[in-house]
Short mmCIF file of C-alpha atoms in Angstrom, two decimals:
data_model
loop_
_atom_site.label_atom_id
_atom_site.label_comp_id
_atom_site.label_asym_id
_atom_site.label_seq_id
_atom_site.Cartn_x
_atom_site.Cartn_y
_atom_site.Cartn_z
CA GLN A 1 237.67 157.82 107.74
CA LEU A 2 235.99 160.72 109.47
CA GLN A 3 238.18 163.63 110.53
CA LEU A 4 236.78 166.62 112.39
CA VAL A 5 238.20 170.14 112.66
CA GLU A 6 236.73 172.86 114.87
CA SER A 7 237.03 176.57 114.25
CA GLY A 8 235.40 179.84 115.22
CA GLY A 9 236.57 180.18 118.79
CA GLY A 10 237.85 183.42 120.25
CA LEU A 11 237.35 186.12 122.84
CA VAL A 12 233.82 187.39 123.40
CA GLN A 13 232.28 189.69 125.97
CA PRO A 14 229.67 188.44 128.44
CA GLY A 15 226.26 188.47 126.85
CA GLY A 16 227.73 188.07 123.39
CA SER A 17 227.40 185.35 120.79
CA LEU A 18 229.73 183.05 118.92
CA ARG A 19 229.31 180.40 116.27
CA LEU A 20 231.64 177.43 116.18
CA SER A 21 232.14 175.22 113.16
CA CYS A 22 232.93 171.54 112.98
CA THR A 23 234.06 170.61 109.51
CA ALA A 24 234.40 167.03 108.40
CA SER A 25 236.65 165.46 105.83
CA GLY A 26 236.85 161.95 104.53
CA VAL A 27 233.14 161.15 104.66
CA SER A 28 229.81 162.96 104.84
CA ILE A 29 229.14 164.46 108.26
CA ALA A 30 225.44 163.81 107.63
CA SER A 31 226.08 160.11 108.29
CA PHE A 32 226.85 160.72 111.95
CA HIS A 33 225.43 162.10 115.15
CA ILE A 34 227.74 164.96 116.12
CA ALA A 35 228.15 166.09 119.70
CA TRP A 36 229.75 169.20 121.14
CA PHE A 37 231.76 169.10 124.36
CA ARG A 38 233.69 171.65 126.31
CA GLN A 39 236.43 171.54 128.90
CA ALA A 40 237.18 174.34 131.29
CA PRO A 41 240.58 174.59 133.00
CA GLY A 42 240.82 172.09 135.82
CA LYS A 43 237.46 170.52 135.01
CA GLU A 44 236.30 167.41 133.25
CA ARG A 45 235.08 167.45 129.70
CA GLU A 46 231.31 167.92 129.62
CA GLY A 47 228.77 167.34 126.90
CA VAL A 48 226.95 170.42 125.67
CA LEU A 49 224.74 169.48 122.78
CA CYS A 50 224.33 166.62 120.31
CA LEU A 51 222.80 166.92 116.85
CA THR A 52 221.34 163.79 115.30
CA LYS A 53 222.41 162.79 111.82
CA ASN A 54 219.03 163.82 110.42
CA GLY A 55 219.99 167.34 111.45
CA VAL A 56 216.74 167.87 113.26
CA ASN A 57 216.89 166.62 116.80
CA THR A 58 219.21 167.74 119.55
CA THR A 59 220.07 166.70 123.06
CA ALA A 60 221.27 169.55 125.21
CA SER A 61 222.74 169.94 128.67
CA ASP A 62 220.93 172.13 131.18
CA SER A 63 223.54 174.85 130.71
CA ALA A 64 223.01 174.88 126.94
CA LYS A 65 219.24 174.74 126.79
CA ASP A 66 217.65 177.97 125.52
CA ARG A 67 221.08 179.44 124.70
CA PHE A 68 222.86 177.05 122.33
CA THR A 69 221.62 175.53 119.09
CA ALA A 70 223.17 173.22 116.53
CA SER A 71 222.67 173.02 112.80
CA ARG A 72 224.18 171.32 109.81
CA ASP A 73 225.20 172.42 106.32
CA LYS A 74 225.46 169.43 104.01
CA ALA A 75 227.03 171.45 101.20
CA LYS A 76 229.88 172.55 103.49
CA ASN A 77 230.00 169.20 105.29
CA ALA A 78 229.87 171.03 108.57
CA VAL A 79 227.97 171.21 111.84
CA TYR A 80 227.65 174.48 113.71
CA LEU A 81 227.19 175.40 117.36
CA GLN A 82 225.51 178.76 117.81
CA MET A 83 226.07 180.08 121.33
CA ASN A 84 224.13 183.06 122.66
CA ARG A 85 224.08 184.98 125.94
CA LEU A 86 227.53 183.73 126.80
CA ASN A 87 228.92 184.07 130.31
CA SER A 88 232.24 183.38 131.98
CA GLU A 89 231.23 179.82 132.83
CA ASP A 90 231.12 179.06 129.12
CA THR A 91 234.88 179.59 128.86
CA GLY A 92 236.80 176.53 127.76
CA VAL A 93 238.02 174.46 124.86
CA TYR A 94 235.16 173.27 122.69
CA TYR A 95 235.31 169.98 120.84
CA CYS A 96 233.09 168.25 118.34
CA ALA A 97 232.95 164.48 118.23
CA GLN A 98 231.25 161.61 116.50
CA SER A 99 228.66 160.02 118.76
CA LEU A 100 228.34 156.26 118.39
CA GLY A 101 225.05 154.41 118.47
CA TRP A 102 222.79 157.25 119.57
CA CYS A 103 223.10 160.97 120.13
CA SER A 104 224.88 161.15 123.46
CA LEU A 105 226.54 163.69 125.75
CA VAL A 106 228.76 161.07 127.37
CA ALA A 107 232.42 161.36 126.36
CA ASP A 108 232.97 157.59 126.52
CA ASN A 109 230.36 157.14 123.78
CA MET A 110 232.33 159.25 121.32
CA ASP A 111 234.51 157.81 118.62
CA ARG A 112 236.43 160.53 116.79
CA TRP A 113 237.28 163.96 118.19
CA GLY A 114 238.44 167.20 116.73
CA GLN A 115 241.41 169.10 118.16
CA GLY A 116 239.29 171.74 119.88
CA THR A 117 238.88 175.49 119.67
CA GLN A 118 239.28 177.94 122.57
CA VAL A 119 236.36 180.09 123.69
CA THR A 120 237.02 182.81 126.23
CA VAL A 121 234.20 184.89 127.67
CA SER A 122 235.59 187.95 129.38
CA SER A 123 235.18 191.69 129.53
#
């Protein structure tokens, strides 16, 4: 069965960039739509960007458009979230998840989740 593990989080200054990884084990990640979510302290989990299993199309939230992109590496069985021009509102725990049916940014539509990786944007 699909298992997801995120990595790549850390502390970054405002305006900086970070790339998160979501590595799959058990099955090929290319068989699934993979979505990225984040959760800031005291806030609900929100969808950021979803990458379709063909690795081409994405669905992005308004906050992610023009700043975040997703890509996939079949050889490494991983999906990446490239985040640019980060600001303090991007701080939170970032999760990747398997999106059921279609590429969605709704948490209830997700099946399997990773454990999350912390991103902190601060000077």
